[in-house]
Amino acid sequence: MYDELPVPLTAAQVNTDLTRNITQTGWLWWAILGLFGSVFGWGALVFAYQIYNGMGAYGNNRPIYWALPIINFVFWAGVALSGTMISAILRLLHAGWRRSLTRMTETLTVCALAVAGVFPLLHIGRNWTFFWMLAYPNERQLWPNYKSPLLWDATAISVYLTTSVIFWYSGLIPDFAILRERTQGWRRTLYTVLCLGWRGTDREWRRLKVLFGILTVMIIPVFVSLHTIVGWDFGMSIVPGWHSNIFAPYFVCGALYSGCGAVLIIMYCVRRSFHLEQYILPKHFDNIGKVLFSISLLWFYFFAGDAWSDWFSRDPSHINWLYFMFHGYKWVLALILVFGILVPFSMLAFGKVRRTPWLMLLVGISVNIAMFSERVTVVIPAPSRNILTWGNYTPNWVGISVTAGAIGLFGFLYTLLSKFIPIVSIWEFREGDHAEGLERVGGGEMPVVIREEAIG
Amino acid sequence: MPDAKELAAERSSGPSGSGEGQLERDSLPYSKDTEGGRPTRKWAMTIDLDRCTGCHACETACAAENNIPVVGEQQAHQGRLHQWIRVERYWEGSYPNVKARFMPIPCQHCDNAPCEPVCPVYATYHNPEGLNAMAYNRCVGTRYCGNNCPYDVRMFNWFEHSWDEPLNQHLNPDVTVREKGVMEKCTFCVQRIRRAEEKSDAEGRELEPDEFTTACAQACPPKAITFGNVKDDRWSVSKLWNDPRRFRLLEELGTSPAVVYLKTVED
Amino acid sequence: MAETTVLGLFEEIEQAASALNRLRGEGGKATEDLMVMSSVPFPEGVLESDKSPIRLTTVTAVFAFVGIAFGILLAGGTAQLYLIPGGGKPISPAPSIGIIAYEMMMLFALTAAFIAALYEMRLPSWRSKVYDTRISEGLIGIAAHCADEEQAEKAEQLCRDAGAADVRRDARAFE
């Protein structure tokens, strides 16, 4: 523990370190932006091809009406979940180590939700009529049908996106004020506008704390509701294998799992690219690793429970679906078992592994491979063995390109944002800095922390 | 063969069942005494499986009537075949005592249609005459209705379809040609219903029993398909509607279909 | 001499606290004429000059109810404007209204909390105001609003006595 105590840094040093990602731009940043940008660009071109030719370009058919776009939607919504969750829950629990992570995880949520939000628009047959699903007074005098789980979904994702952006932006205001003083030219104008004239008066700080108290408590039910509703897109349907009560908690848990994996990936990449070794410590990886370990057990429990209840019912239509999943999709199931169970279990059990960042990057990637595969087994096998009609789905280059394009879009957004915002919250880090210290007790040195008061 | 009464009672014990097969004629959710001065109608179909020979004439007639695109062998193989009515074939027994059973499946026009409430834009809804209507122009193509149809009778226009010369001259002017990206399905030949209604209105009379029928019923050589208004006892469909052999497909799902099948009579 | 603001900049919290106390006591400054500025928040009760009531929780609660009402109107009410039956379900079924009302409750409550917080913070305000760049870099600023030259000189003296790293006058708007 002692070796990991943060070396006391001066405020100016922290400011310099944590704004370096904005003030200094190397060729590598441009290269990474270009790489993600071109992958995204390719995905966008393929999307244009899909609009021109029709949804059949994905290889969907009857009865597999939904495929890769919906898999991607569920996956990215899941990735988005844990960012704000980790930030909100750790704030609620006054966990001091959150300070280095909040900003990068909140940014993860905002970017991943933006990617997830693209897919419902991308997957509809007539993309150019997407606005018919929005609620606004119109000359057709027709409002959208709020009986449809898709509308609940659209509502929930817009609410989560809006509230996540509010959560993220509220924390950014004081940092933008610091950036206002540290930048010149158009950037200074940008940050002057973005910080809204923040000066850091105690009137402002008191309100910001209360605001965070409210946001923290209330955003937790928002992201839980989003994932139950994503689960209900399937659970409310009549398709055997989808019509399941377990989907709501199962999807929340799966989202936590892939989201925490994504947090690990982001932590490693940010730490490495912006040289934040003094700010993102092995103990952060350790803590997230412990969380991930417990969620992985929970998630596997749900995963097994879902199949188990269908098997137990002996309902022929359910058995057909289950049989198909365990035979036709056995390689996908194997991916889930290896990357979702074996790899995380065998690695996260060891403290040494949890404290080695690059190994934790591998765990994060592994968990996300497993979770993508799990989304595949949720979306595809059930309708493939519908009650009356059976079918098969094979992904083609269009679906794979769009899936890659989603990764490209996420990377592009994140890389771009990391050039405009401090990727570790400066004020939160410095707030923690003067709340922690060393105390000499009986000849030894003890770390001491000033406990935060209750929020609100 | 089981006792006819027993069978009827068994078959009608769905969620809305009131015994003896009298269910939806009295308990229609949208029943009004008159609709625009016309007597209330409930369009329904009976398909006598004992008469069906599995000749697929209904499919052909339907394709001609409703401008259904011919997608070709490759697309059909990939599961993108367009058929508003399809004849399912089931093999029973093993060789040499093998028997083929046929079952034509059009849209069941369910009273509790699972496809209707899931549409985010109201592109599919239930009209007062019991039709499960589909507004092509409103459809955005989420395909949720297709997923939620247990009968898999909803066809999605995966691609833009074209008709080669001279087939483009054969399109039915009464039926919309669907754009890519919209869902379509059996309408119970709504264009024929409307034409008959307009004709009878113009002549100042009520619809005569069995005045018209759907394309599939018209084309069926053994007359297995009967279509009509079950709210009017004079129509043939009303006489068959409560036949002791009646059953409805996947009735246990509680969808309350407007298509009644009549069981094969076993020797 | 017109109104001015004396801005004392401190390196240590203790010095700033002492200056704040002196300005209140010896300087006779009212709460609304004093302002603490810093680039980090302090634990509650530390260096507080602002005593104005915070009504964010009330606003959030009120707008949560507004959101519920909006959600009911959005999901249940709009369906009544154009009756389209489907699926044997009611035109405005309670479960879907409940879900939309829940989401709208959250949206309204959280957005209102944010907007109300900005309103109470008197932001956004891009006018030029009392500030010093060094506050961003870790110094703590104590600003005292002074009506005349005599008061300003006294405030400057008090800040210096408390151990200010720098004291200067700022003619820009106090708030």
PDB file of C-alpha atoms in Angstrom, chain B residues 30 111-114 116-117 122 125-126, chain C residues 78-79 82 84-89 91:
ATOM      1  CA  TYR B  30     -64.619  -2.848 -31.671  1.00  0.00           C
ATOM      2  CA  ASP B 111     -58.168  -9.878 -32.850  1.00  0.00           C
ATOM      3  CA  ASN B 112     -55.336  -9.758 -30.325  1.00  0.00           C
ATOM      4  CA  ALA B 113     -52.649  -9.407 -32.947  1.00  0.00           C
ATOM      5  CA  PRO B 114     -49.159  -9.465 -31.388  1.00  0.00           C
ATOM      6  CA  GLU B 116     -50.021  -4.452 -33.828  1.00  0.00           C
ATOM      7  CA  PRO B 117     -48.978  -2.935 -30.506  1.00  0.00           C
ATOM      8  CA  TYR B 122     -48.930   2.697 -35.901  1.00  0.00           C
ATOM      9  CA  TYR B 125     -53.492  -1.531 -36.592  1.00  0.00           C
ATOM     10  CA  HIS B 126     -56.872  -3.152 -36.192  1.00  0.00           C
TER      11      HIS B 126
ATOM     12  CA  THR C  78     -51.380  11.602 -27.410  1.00  0.00           C
ATOM     13  CA  ALA C  79     -52.902   8.179 -28.071  1.00  0.00           C
ATOM     14  CA  TYR C  82     -56.143   9.793 -32.738  1.00  0.00           C
ATOM     15  CA  ILE C  84     -55.903   3.627 -33.338  1.00  0.00           C
ATOM     16  CA  PRO C  85     -56.818   0.278 -31.832  1.00  0.00           C
ATOM     17  CA  GLY C  86     -54.349  -2.552 -32.053  1.00  0.00           C
ATOM     18  CA  GLY C  87     -53.493  -5.901 -30.564  1.00  0.00           C
ATOM     19  CA  GLY C  88     -56.668  -6.087 -28.495  1.00  0.00           C
ATOM     20  CA  LYS C  89     -54.980  -3.717 -26.053  1.00  0.00           C
ATOM     21  CA  ILE C  91     -55.691   2.710 -26.370  1.00  0.00           C
TER      22      ILE C  91
END
